[in-house]
PDB file of C-alpha atoms and ligand atoms in Angstrom:
ATOM      1  CA  MET A   7     -85.203 -36.150 -79.359  1.00  0.00           C
ATOM      2  CA  GLU A   8     -88.587 -37.750 -78.651  1.00  0.00           C
ATOM      3  CA  ILE A   9     -91.351 -35.273 -77.943  1.00  0.00           C
ATOM      4  CA  ASN A  10     -93.865 -36.168 -75.256  1.00  0.00           C
ATOM      5  CA  SER A  11     -96.992 -34.213 -76.122  1.00  0.00           C
ATOM      6  CA  LYS A  12     -98.710 -35.072 -72.816  1.00  0.00           C
ATOM      7  CA  HIS A  13     -95.828 -33.643 -70.777  1.00  0.00           C
ATOM      8  CA  PRO A  14     -94.090 -31.239 -73.116  1.00  0.00           C
ATOM      9  CA  GLU A  15     -90.907 -29.678 -71.804  1.00  0.00           C
ATOM     10  CA  LYS A  16     -90.973 -25.976 -71.149  1.00  0.00           C
ATOM     11  CA  VAL A  17     -88.554 -24.338 -73.557  1.00  0.00           C
ATOM     12  CA  GLU A  18     -86.287 -21.896 -71.769  1.00  0.00           C
ATOM     13  CA  THR A  19     -86.127 -18.636 -73.682  1.00  0.00           C
ATOM     14  CA  VAL A  20     -83.733 -15.732 -73.812  1.00  0.00           C
ATOM     15  CA  LEU A  21     -85.411 -12.448 -74.707  1.00  0.00           C
ATOM     16  CA  SER A  22     -83.300  -9.790 -76.383  1.00  0.00           C
ATOM     17  CA  ILE A  23     -84.493  -6.213 -75.976  1.00  0.00           C
ATOM     18  CA  ALA A  24     -82.429  -4.176 -78.433  1.00  0.00           C
ATOM     19  CA  GLY A  25     -82.224  -2.139 -81.616  1.00  0.00           C
ATOM     20  CA  SER A  26     -82.522  -3.430 -85.171  1.00  0.00           C
ATOM     21  CA  ASP A  27     -79.544  -3.328 -87.557  1.00  0.00           C
ATOM     22  CA  PRO A  28     -80.788  -3.887 -91.130  1.00  0.00           C
ATOM     23  CA  SER A  29     -77.272  -4.773 -92.298  1.00  0.00           C
ATOM     24  CA  GLY A  30     -77.506  -7.795 -90.022  1.00  0.00           C
ATOM     25  CA  GLY A  31     -74.295  -7.329 -88.050  1.00  0.00           C
ATOM     26  CA  ALA A  32     -75.340  -5.903 -84.685  1.00  0.00           C
ATOM     27  CA  GLY A  33     -78.419  -5.503 -82.501  1.00  0.00           C
ATOM     28  CA  ILE A  34     -81.368  -7.878 -82.608  1.00  0.00           C
ATOM     29  CA  GLN A  35     -80.069  -9.538 -85.785  1.00  0.00           C
ATOM     30  CA  ALA A  36     -76.711 -10.436 -84.181  1.00  0.00           C
ATOM     31  CA  ASP A  37     -78.454 -11.559 -81.007  1.00  0.00           C
ATOM     32  CA  LEU A  38     -80.820 -13.985 -82.733  1.00  0.00           C
ATOM     33  CA  LYS A  39     -78.051 -15.418 -84.937  1.00  0.00           C
ATOM     34  CA  THR A  40     -75.969 -15.993 -81.808  1.00  0.00           C
ATOM     35  CA  PHE A  41     -78.816 -17.742 -79.954  1.00  0.00           C
ATOM     36  CA  VAL A  42     -79.480 -20.065 -82.892  1.00  0.00           C
ATOM     37  CA  SER A  43     -75.843 -20.972 -83.414  1.00  0.00           C
ATOM     38  CA  ILE A  44     -75.354 -21.771 -79.713  1.00  0.00           C
ATOM     39  CA  GLY A  45     -78.614 -23.688 -79.620  1.00  0.00           C
ATOM     40  CA  VAL A  46     -81.000 -21.763 -77.387  1.00  0.00           C
ATOM     41  CA  TYR A  47     -84.416 -20.319 -78.227  1.00  0.00           C
ATOM     42  CA  GLY A  48     -84.369 -16.548 -78.710  1.00  0.00           C
ATOM     43  CA  ALA A  49     -87.170 -13.985 -78.669  1.00  0.00           C
ATOM     44  CA  ALA A  50     -86.711 -10.336 -79.611  1.00  0.00           C
ATOM     45  CA  ALA A  51     -88.394  -7.036 -78.724  1.00  0.00           C
ATOM     46  CA  ILE A  52     -87.243  -4.010 -80.715  1.00  0.00           C
ATOM     47  CA  THR A  53     -86.467  -0.676 -79.058  1.00  0.00           C
ATOM     48  CA  CYS A  54     -85.251   1.301 -82.074  1.00  0.00           C
ATOM     49  CA  LEU A  55     -84.848   0.976 -85.808  1.00  0.00           C
ATOM     50  CA  THR A  56     -81.464   2.015 -87.136  1.00  0.00           C
ATOM     51  CA  ALA A  57     -80.524   2.836 -90.723  1.00  0.00           C
ATOM     52  CA  GLN A  58     -76.973   1.636 -91.354  1.00  0.00           C
ATOM     53  CA  ASN A  59     -74.637  -0.486 -93.409  1.00  0.00           C
ATOM     54  CA  THR A  60     -71.023  -1.592 -92.959  1.00  0.00           C
ATOM     55  CA  ARG A  61     -69.937   2.029 -93.459  1.00  0.00           C
ATOM     56  CA  GLY A  62     -71.724   3.219 -90.352  1.00  0.00           C
ATOM     57  CA  VAL A  63     -74.952   4.291 -88.693  1.00  0.00           C
ATOM     58  CA  SER A  64     -76.871   7.011 -90.521  1.00  0.00           C
ATOM     59  CA  ALA A  65     -79.849   7.506 -88.176  1.00  0.00           C
ATOM     60  CA  TYR A  66     -82.109   5.831 -85.658  1.00  0.00           C
ATOM     61  CA  LEU A  67     -85.818   5.919 -84.927  1.00  0.00           C
ATOM     62  CA  PRO A  68     -86.997   4.950 -81.417  1.00  0.00           C
ATOM     63  CA  VAL A  69     -90.110   2.782 -81.159  1.00  0.00           C
ATOM     64  CA  ASP A  70     -92.998   4.303 -79.164  1.00  0.00           C
ATOM     65  CA  PRO A  71     -92.230   3.383 -75.504  1.00  0.00           C
ATOM     66  CA  TYR A  72     -95.809   2.132 -75.117  1.00  0.00           C
ATOM     67  CA  PHE A  73     -95.156  -0.340 -77.917  1.00  0.00           C
ATOM     68  CA  VAL A  74     -91.829  -1.468 -76.424  1.00  0.00           C
ATOM     69  CA  ARG A  75     -93.779  -2.241 -73.242  1.00  0.00           C
ATOM     70  CA  LYS A  76     -96.434  -4.128 -75.184  1.00  0.00           C
ATOM     71  CA  GLN A  77     -93.881  -6.316 -77.007  1.00  0.00           C
ATOM     72  CA  VAL A  78     -92.041  -7.270 -73.822  1.00  0.00           C
ATOM     73  CA  GLU A  79     -95.181  -7.774 -71.724  1.00  0.00           C
ATOM     74  CA  LEU A  80     -96.749 -10.176 -74.203  1.00  0.00           C
ATOM     75  CA  VAL A  81     -93.573 -12.258 -74.485  1.00  0.00           C
ATOM     76  CA  LEU A  82     -93.095 -12.379 -70.698  1.00  0.00           C
ATOM     77  CA  GLN A  83     -96.749 -13.292 -70.086  1.00  0.00           C
ATOM     78  CA  ASP A  84     -96.562 -16.279 -72.383  1.00  0.00           C
ATOM     79  CA  LEU A  85     -93.089 -17.697 -72.983  1.00  0.00           C
ATOM     80  CA  PHE A  86     -90.769 -19.230 -70.378  1.00  0.00           C
ATOM     81  CA  VAL A  87     -88.217 -16.416 -70.306  1.00  0.00           C
ATOM     82  CA  THR A  88     -85.282 -17.173 -67.988  1.00  0.00           C
ATOM     83  CA  HIS A  89     -82.805 -14.631 -69.399  1.00  0.00           C
ATOM     84  CA  ILE A  90     -83.250 -11.078 -70.683  1.00  0.00           C
ATOM     85  CA  LYS A  91     -80.423  -9.535 -72.680  1.00  0.00           C
ATOM     86  CA  ILE A  92     -80.566  -5.757 -73.121  1.00  0.00           C
ATOM     87  CA  GLY A  93     -78.685  -3.851 -75.823  1.00  0.00           C
ATOM     88  CA  MET A  94     -79.472  -0.515 -77.456  1.00  0.00           C
ATOM     89  CA  THR A  95     -82.232   1.323 -75.607  1.00  0.00           C
ATOM     90  CA  GLY A  96     -82.133   4.683 -77.420  1.00  0.00           C
ATOM     91  CA  THR A  97     -84.111   7.027 -75.168  1.00  0.00           C
ATOM     92  CA  GLU A  98     -84.819   7.689 -71.480  1.00  0.00           C
ATOM     93  CA  GLU A  99     -88.532   6.926 -71.966  1.00  0.00           C
ATOM     94  CA  ILE A 100     -87.679   3.472 -73.336  1.00  0.00           C
ATOM     95  CA  ILE A 101     -85.118   2.896 -70.565  1.00  0.00           C
ATOM     96  CA  LYS A 102     -87.771   3.672 -67.910  1.00  0.00           C
ATOM     97  CA  VAL A 103     -90.296   1.302 -69.491  1.00  0.00           C
ATOM     98  CA  ILE A 104     -87.716  -1.505 -69.576  1.00  0.00           C
ATOM     99  CA  GLY A 105     -86.684  -0.766 -65.971  1.00  0.00           C
ATOM    100  CA  ASP A 106     -90.314  -0.989 -64.925  1.00  0.00           C
ATOM    101  CA  LEU A 107     -90.735  -4.364 -66.636  1.00  0.00           C
ATOM    102  CA  LEU A 108     -87.524  -5.683 -65.045  1.00  0.00           C
ATOM    103  CA  ALA A 109     -88.799  -4.866 -61.536  1.00  0.00           C
ATOM    104  CA  ASP A 110     -90.997  -8.000 -61.603  1.00  0.00           C
ATOM    105  CA  PHE A 111     -88.579 -10.245 -63.497  1.00  0.00           C
ATOM    106  CA  LYS A 112     -86.791 -12.894 -61.431  1.00  0.00           C
ATOM    107  CA  GLY A 113     -84.338 -14.325 -63.994  1.00  0.00           C
ATOM    108  CA  GLU A 114     -80.945 -13.215 -65.280  1.00  0.00           C
ATOM    109  CA  VAL A 115     -80.638  -9.741 -66.776  1.00  0.00           C
ATOM    110  CA  ILE A 116     -77.577  -9.322 -68.989  1.00  0.00           C
ATOM    111  CA  CYS A 117     -77.014  -5.654 -69.818  1.00  0.00           C
ATOM    112  CA  ASP A 118     -74.747  -4.630 -72.678  1.00  0.00           C
ATOM    113  CA  PRO A 119     -74.708  -0.869 -72.057  1.00  0.00           C
ATOM    114  CA  VAL A 120     -74.790   0.321 -75.686  1.00  0.00           C
ATOM    115  CA  ILE A 121     -73.974   4.028 -75.815  1.00  0.00           C
ATOM    116  CA  ARG A 122     -72.143   4.505 -79.102  1.00  0.00           C
ATOM    117  CA  ALA A 123     -71.714   2.533 -82.344  1.00  0.00           C
ATOM    118  CA  SER A 124     -68.169   1.561 -83.341  1.00  0.00           C
ATOM    119  CA  ASP A 125     -68.167   4.379 -85.945  1.00  0.00           C
ATOM    120  CA  GLY A 126     -68.768   6.843 -83.091  1.00  0.00           C
ATOM    121  CA  HIS A 127     -72.466   7.510 -83.841  1.00  0.00           C
ATOM    122  CA  ALA A 128     -74.370   8.077 -80.569  1.00  0.00           C
ATOM    123  CA  LEU A 129     -76.971   5.361 -79.894  1.00  0.00           C
ATOM    124  CA  LEU A 130     -77.822   6.887 -76.511  1.00  0.00           C
ATOM    125  CA  GLU A 131     -77.136  10.482 -75.467  1.00  0.00           C
ATOM    126  CA  LYS A 132     -74.402  10.716 -72.821  1.00  0.00           C
ATOM    127  CA  GLU A 133     -76.806  12.624 -70.530  1.00  0.00           C
ATOM    128  CA  SER A 134     -79.087   9.571 -70.538  1.00  0.00           C
ATOM    129  CA  VAL A 135     -76.445   7.227 -69.109  1.00  0.00           C
ATOM    130  CA  VAL A 136     -77.488   8.184 -65.547  1.00  0.00           C
ATOM    131  CA  CYS A 137     -81.007   7.023 -66.420  1.00  0.00           C
ATOM    132  CA  LEU A 138     -79.596   3.755 -67.850  1.00  0.00           C
ATOM    133  CA  CYS A 139     -77.707   3.220 -64.572  1.00  0.00           C
ATOM    134  CA  ASP A 140     -80.697   4.008 -62.340  1.00  0.00           C
ATOM    135  CA  HIS A 141     -83.340   2.017 -64.194  1.00  0.00           C
ATOM    136  CA  ILE A 142     -81.568  -0.848 -65.960  1.00  0.00           C
ATOM    137  CA  ILE A 143     -78.031  -1.459 -64.652  1.00  0.00           C
ATOM    138  CA  ASN A 144     -79.491  -1.210 -61.153  1.00  0.00           C
ATOM    139  CA  ARG A 145     -81.652  -4.245 -62.002  1.00  0.00           C
ATOM    140  CA  ALA A 146     -79.061  -6.195 -64.000  1.00  0.00           C
ATOM    141  CA  THR A 147     -77.294  -9.344 -62.817  1.00  0.00           C
ATOM    142  CA  VAL A 148     -74.583  -9.152 -65.506  1.00  0.00           C
ATOM    143  CA  LEU A 149     -72.932  -6.135 -67.147  1.00  0.00           C
ATOM    144  CA  THR A 150     -70.709  -6.424 -70.255  1.00  0.00           C
ATOM    145  CA  PRO A 151     -69.144  -3.003 -70.961  1.00  0.00           C
ATOM    146  CA  ASN A 152     -66.346  -2.348 -73.409  1.00  0.00           C
ATOM    147  CA  LEU A 153     -63.639   0.043 -72.270  1.00  0.00           C
ATOM    148  CA  ALA A 154     -65.379   3.202 -73.539  1.00  0.00           C
ATOM    149  CA  GLU A 155     -68.643   2.232 -71.815  1.00  0.00           C
ATOM    150  CA  LEU A 156     -66.832   1.360 -68.578  1.00  0.00           C
ATOM    151  CA  ARG A 157     -65.206   4.817 -68.613  1.00  0.00           C
ATOM    152  CA  ILE A 158     -68.535   6.592 -69.133  1.00  0.00           C
ATOM    153  CA  ILE A 159     -70.386   4.555 -66.480  1.00  0.00           C
ATOM    154  CA  THR A 160     -67.671   4.802 -63.812  1.00  0.00           C
ATOM    155  CA  GLY A 161     -66.209   8.215 -64.692  1.00  0.00           C
ATOM    156  CA  LYS A 162     -62.749   6.599 -64.322  1.00  0.00           C
ATOM    157  CA  ALA A 163     -59.979   6.917 -66.918  1.00  0.00           C
ATOM    158  CA  CYS A 164     -59.198   3.159 -66.877  1.00  0.00           C
ATOM    159  CA  THR A 165     -55.872   3.663 -68.621  1.00  0.00           C
ATOM    160  CA  ASP A 166     -54.530   0.189 -67.853  1.00  0.00           C
ATOM    161  CA  PRO A 167     -56.018  -3.240 -67.070  1.00  0.00           C
ATOM    162  CA  ASN A 168     -55.549  -2.814 -63.327  1.00  0.00           C
ATOM    163  CA  GLU A 169     -57.452   0.484 -63.264  1.00  0.00           C
ATOM    164  CA  ALA A 170     -60.206  -1.011 -65.427  1.00  0.00           C
ATOM    165  CA  VAL A 171     -60.579  -3.997 -63.073  1.00  0.00           C
ATOM    166  CA  GLN A 172     -60.655  -1.710 -60.008  1.00  0.00           C
ATOM    167  CA  ALA A 173     -63.339   0.432 -61.666  1.00  0.00           C
ATOM    168  CA  GLY A 174     -65.270  -2.757 -62.451  1.00  0.00           C
ATOM    169  CA  ILE A 175     -65.028  -4.001 -58.857  1.00  0.00           C
ATOM    170  CA  ALA A 176     -66.441  -0.692 -57.579  1.00  0.00           C
ATOM    171  CA  LEU A 177     -69.584  -1.307 -59.662  1.00  0.00           C
ATOM    172  CA  PHE A 178     -70.639  -4.106 -57.291  1.00  0.00           C
ATOM    173  CA  ASP A 179     -70.996  -1.603 -54.434  1.00  0.00           C
ATOM    174  CA  ARG A 180     -73.014   0.755 -56.579  1.00  0.00           C
ATOM    175  CA  PHE A 181     -75.322  -1.811 -58.219  1.00  0.00           C
ATOM    176  CA  LYS A 182     -76.404  -4.299 -55.549  1.00  0.00           C
ATOM    177  CA  GLY A 183     -77.999  -6.845 -57.907  1.00  0.00           C
ATOM    178  CA  LEU A 184     -74.873  -7.316 -60.017  1.00  0.00           C
ATOM    179  CA  ARG A 185     -73.414 -10.835 -59.881  1.00  0.00           C
ATOM    180  CA  ALA A 186     -70.919 -10.536 -62.728  1.00  0.00           C
ATOM    181  CA  VAL A 187     -69.146  -7.887 -64.786  1.00  0.00           C
ATOM    182  CA  VAL A 188     -67.211  -8.716 -67.937  1.00  0.00           C
ATOM    183  CA  ILE A 189     -64.679  -6.134 -69.086  1.00  0.00           C
ATOM    184  CA  LYS A 190     -63.816  -6.746 -72.702  1.00  0.00           C
ATOM    185  CA  GLY A 191     -60.124  -6.070 -73.250  1.00  0.00           C
ATOM    186  CA  GLY A 192     -60.033  -5.380 -77.006  1.00  0.00           C
ATOM    187  CA  HIS A 193     -59.327  -1.685 -76.463  1.00  0.00           C
ATOM    188  CA  LEU A 194     -56.993  -2.123 -73.485  1.00  0.00           C
ATOM    189  CA  GLU A 195     -53.270  -2.064 -74.371  1.00  0.00           C
ATOM    190  CA  GLU A 196     -54.076  -2.086 -78.087  1.00  0.00           C
ATOM    191  CA  GLU A 197     -50.441  -2.482 -79.121  1.00  0.00           C
ATOM    192  CA  THR A 198     -50.140  -5.946 -77.514  1.00  0.00           C
ATOM    193  CA  GLU A 199     -50.517  -9.185 -79.486  1.00  0.00           C
ATOM    194  CA  THR A 200     -52.801 -10.709 -76.866  1.00  0.00           C
ATOM    195  CA  VAL A 201     -56.230  -9.558 -75.716  1.00  0.00           C
ATOM    196  CA  THR A 202     -57.270 -10.301 -72.153  1.00  0.00           C
ATOM    197  CA  ASP A 203     -60.920 -10.211 -71.103  1.00  0.00           C
ATOM    198  CA  HIS A 204     -61.797 -10.025 -67.403  1.00  0.00           C
ATOM    199  CA  LEU A 205     -64.631 -11.629 -65.480  1.00  0.00           C
ATOM    200  CA  LEU A 206     -65.426 -10.153 -62.076  1.00  0.00           C
ATOM    201  CA  ALA A 207     -67.987 -12.158 -60.153  1.00  0.00           C
ATOM    202  CA  ARG A 208     -69.586 -11.854 -56.726  1.00  0.00           C
ATOM    203  CA  GLU A 209     -69.253 -15.099 -54.789  1.00  0.00           C
ATOM    204  CA  GLY A 210     -72.465 -16.520 -53.378  1.00  0.00           C
ATOM    205  CA  GLU A 211     -71.883 -16.797 -49.627  1.00  0.00           C
ATOM    206  CA  SER A 212     -69.143 -14.305 -48.884  1.00  0.00           C
ATOM    207  CA  GLY A 213     -70.032 -11.663 -51.462  1.00  0.00           C
ATOM    208  CA  ASN A 214     -66.291 -11.413 -52.228  1.00  0.00           C
ATOM    209  CA  ILE A 215     -65.409 -10.413 -55.761  1.00  0.00           C
ATOM    210  CA  ILE A 216     -63.357 -12.990 -57.631  1.00  0.00           C
ATOM    211  CA  THR A 217     -61.573 -12.210 -60.892  1.00  0.00           C
ATOM    212  CA  LYS A 218     -60.830 -14.540 -63.829  1.00  0.00           C
ATOM    213  CA  THR A 219     -59.196 -13.788 -67.139  1.00  0.00           C
ATOM    214  CA  ALA A 220     -59.299 -15.280 -70.609  1.00  0.00           C
ATOM    215  CA  SER A 221     -56.614 -14.401 -73.144  1.00  0.00           C
ATOM    216  CA  HIS A 222     -56.603 -14.869 -76.890  1.00  0.00           C
ATOM    217  CA  LYS A 223     -54.522 -13.704 -79.817  1.00  0.00           C
ATOM    218  CA  ARG A 224     -55.385 -10.244 -81.135  1.00  0.00           C
ATOM    219  CA  VAL A 225     -56.858 -10.393 -84.652  1.00  0.00           C
ATOM    220  CA  ARG A 226     -56.124  -7.248 -86.676  1.00  0.00           C
ATOM    221  CA  THR A 227     -59.354  -6.904 -88.670  1.00  0.00           C
ATOM    222  CA  GLU A 228     -62.034  -4.340 -89.461  1.00  0.00           C
ATOM    223  CA  ASN A 229     -64.745  -7.001 -89.347  1.00  0.00           C
ATOM    224  CA  THR A 230     -65.738  -6.477 -85.732  1.00  0.00           C
ATOM    225  CA  HIS A 231     -69.159  -4.886 -86.178  1.00  0.00           C
ATOM    226  CA  GLY A 232     -71.536  -6.439 -83.663  1.00  0.00           C
ATOM    227  CA  THR A 233     -68.932  -8.211 -81.521  1.00  0.00           C
ATOM    228  CA  GLY A 234     -70.315  -6.513 -78.367  1.00  0.00           C
ATOM    229  CA  CYS A 235     -73.882  -7.641 -79.068  1.00  0.00           C
ATOM    230  CA  THR A 236     -72.670 -11.123 -80.002  1.00  0.00           C
ATOM    231  CA  PHE A 237     -70.569 -11.436 -76.833  1.00  0.00           C
ATOM    232  CA  ALA A 238     -73.396 -10.439 -74.484  1.00  0.00           C
ATOM    233  CA  SER A 239     -75.839 -12.751 -76.280  1.00  0.00           C
ATOM    234  CA  ALA A 240     -73.354 -15.625 -76.206  1.00  0.00           C
ATOM    235  CA  PHE A 241     -72.857 -15.036 -72.478  1.00  0.00           C
ATOM    236  CA  ALA A 242     -76.633 -15.170 -71.919  1.00  0.00           C
ATOM    237  CA  ALA A 243     -77.004 -18.313 -74.052  1.00  0.00           C
ATOM    238  CA  PHE A 244     -74.114 -20.176 -72.415  1.00  0.00           C
ATOM    239  CA  HIS A 245     -75.329 -19.134 -68.978  1.00  0.00           C
ATOM    240  CA  MET A 246     -78.696 -20.650 -69.826  1.00  0.00           C
ATOM    241  CA  LEU A 247     -76.994 -23.890 -70.863  1.00  0.00           C
ATOM    242  CA  LYS A 248     -74.346 -24.093 -68.115  1.00  0.00           C
ATOM    243  CA  GLY A 249     -75.981 -22.265 -65.217  1.00  0.00           C
ATOM    244  CA  GLU A 250     -72.857 -20.454 -64.053  1.00  0.00           C
ATOM    245  CA  TYR A 251     -70.889 -17.329 -64.844  1.00  0.00           C
ATOM    246  CA  GLU A 252     -67.322 -18.587 -65.251  1.00  0.00           C
ATOM    247  CA  GLN A 253     -68.271 -21.211 -67.813  1.00  0.00           C
ATOM    248  CA  ALA A 254     -70.521 -18.706 -69.620  1.00  0.00           C
ATOM    249  CA  PHE A 255     -67.583 -16.260 -69.733  1.00  0.00           C
ATOM    250  CA  LEU A 256     -65.039 -18.785 -71.049  1.00  0.00           C
ATOM    251  CA  ASN A 257     -67.436 -20.163 -73.642  1.00  0.00           C
ATOM    252  CA  ALA A 258     -68.533 -16.692 -74.810  1.00  0.00           C
ATOM    253  CA  VAL A 259     -64.921 -15.483 -75.156  1.00  0.00           C
ATOM    254  CA  ASN A 260     -64.075 -18.584 -77.173  1.00  0.00           C
ATOM    255  CA  PHE A 261     -67.226 -18.305 -79.321  1.00  0.00           C
ATOM    256  CA  VAL A 262     -66.537 -14.677 -80.294  1.00  0.00           C
ATOM    257  CA  ASP A 263     -62.807 -15.299 -80.796  1.00  0.00           C
ATOM    258  CA  ARG A 264     -63.524 -18.146 -83.230  1.00  0.00           C
ATOM    259  CA  LEU A 265     -66.060 -16.011 -85.110  1.00  0.00           C
ATOM    260  CA  VAL A 266     -63.688 -13.031 -85.365  1.00  0.00           C
ATOM    261  CA  ASN A 267     -60.996 -15.333 -86.782  1.00  0.00           C
ATOM    262  CA  LYS A 268     -63.404 -16.877 -89.297  1.00  0.00           C
ATOM    263  CA  SER A 269     -64.764 -13.489 -90.384  1.00  0.00           C
ATOM    264  CA  ALA A 270     -61.453 -11.622 -90.692  1.00  0.00           C
ATOM    265  CA  SER A 271     -60.795 -12.425 -94.350  1.00  0.00           C
ATOM    266  CA  LEU A 272     -64.402 -11.992 -95.593  1.00  0.00           C
ATOM    267  CA  LYS A 273     -65.721  -9.005 -97.526  1.00  0.00           C
ATOM    268  CA  PHE A 274     -69.338  -8.024 -96.824  1.00  0.00           C
ATOM    269  CA  GLY A 275     -69.401  -4.382 -97.858  1.00  0.00           C
ATOM    270  CA  THR A 276     -66.956  -1.529 -98.149  1.00  0.00           C
ATOM    271  CA  GLY A 277     -66.747  -0.704 -94.430  1.00  0.00           C
ATOM    272  CA  CYS A 278     -66.379  -2.557 -91.133  1.00  0.00           C
ATOM    273  CA  GLY A 279     -67.855  -5.970 -91.736  1.00  0.00           C
ATOM    274  CA  PRO A 280     -69.955  -8.078 -89.376  1.00  0.00           C
ATOM    275  CA  LEU A 281     -69.241 -11.492 -87.912  1.00  0.00           C
ATOM    276  CA  ALA A 282     -70.168 -14.492 -90.055  1.00  0.00           C
ATOM    277  CA  HIS A 283     -72.455 -16.203 -87.546  1.00  0.00           C
ATOM    278  CA  HIS A 284     -73.709 -18.483 -90.308  1.00  0.00           C
ATOM    279  CA  LEU A 285     -70.280 -20.122 -90.605  1.00  0.00           C
TER     280      LEU A 285
HETATM  281  O1  PXL B 326     -72.644  -2.436 -81.472  1.00  0.00           O
HETATM  282  C1  PXL B 326     -73.551  -1.652 -80.840  1.00  0.00           C
HETATM  283  C2  PXL B 326     -74.891  -1.662 -81.503  1.00  0.00           C
HETATM  284  C3  PXL B 326     -75.954  -2.187 -80.856  1.00  0.00           C
HETATM  285  N1  PXL B 326     -77.193  -2.212 -81.384  1.00  0.00           N
HETATM  286  C4  PXL B 326     -77.422  -1.718 -82.603  1.00  0.00           C
HETATM  287  C5  PXL B 326     -76.389  -1.175 -83.327  1.00  0.00           C
HETATM  288  C6  PXL B 326     -75.084  -1.135 -82.768  1.00  0.00           C
HETATM  289  C7  PXL B 326     -73.976  -0.580 -83.525  1.00  0.00           C
HETATM  290  O2  PXL B 326     -74.085  -0.139 -84.614  1.00  0.00           O
HETATM  291  O3  PXL B 326     -76.642  -0.696 -84.537  1.00  0.00           O
HETATM  292  C8  PXL B 326     -78.796  -1.773 -83.169  1.00  0.00           C
END
């Protein structure tokens, strides 16, 4: 591509606000790898450090909320951020700072409501989920919960796909800025050979909620660490490239499915391995 230095193009940027995973599978590390492999520019502001490897999360250390604010403010003041993707927040103080910063942001806000790591380690106390709802989900345009997160946020049992979709639809009444909700089906009907993910999207004019599904073969593998972070980041990146939710959904489902397949036979450590974004 020829670069015109007199009229340089503004580079659209997706900013990830999330935790750091030193083993490279989840959090900020997964987000940035995803942005690069899809071909969008990614920035990253860190909310928490975690200490973990493929065997699980050992501990986490929240960043001073003042410093979370500083990181995000400086990026937003300078770069051309069109999409913000939010992952692990860690504490109510950090949630409130992020909520405050989102109040003036006009672009897409993709919230992956990280509450617990796949090994069960809490990454946000359950009592703080109300705060996450009030300050961040309330300002999000897209929400990408897995089944456990959907249950906690809605208080519904969501025992089958229909119940999960109904619970998802009810979120649009509660959170007025939401345009799309993706319910990831990996933990729905776990005995089936097919996984079905659901997109629920609010239609522009009518405000009606439309639903779309994408199905793919279930891969029986332990190497799924960071799939949630990767999915939400892929959704943000593809939305930046395509400008609409359905295409972002289909592309993100396909992107993660291909990565899970490629990563299934690899050995990274002795526990649940990450996705091989580099392949
Ligand atoms: O997958 C959820 C998640 C998000 N962010 C960070 C994590 C994890 C899971 O371990 O460590 C930083």
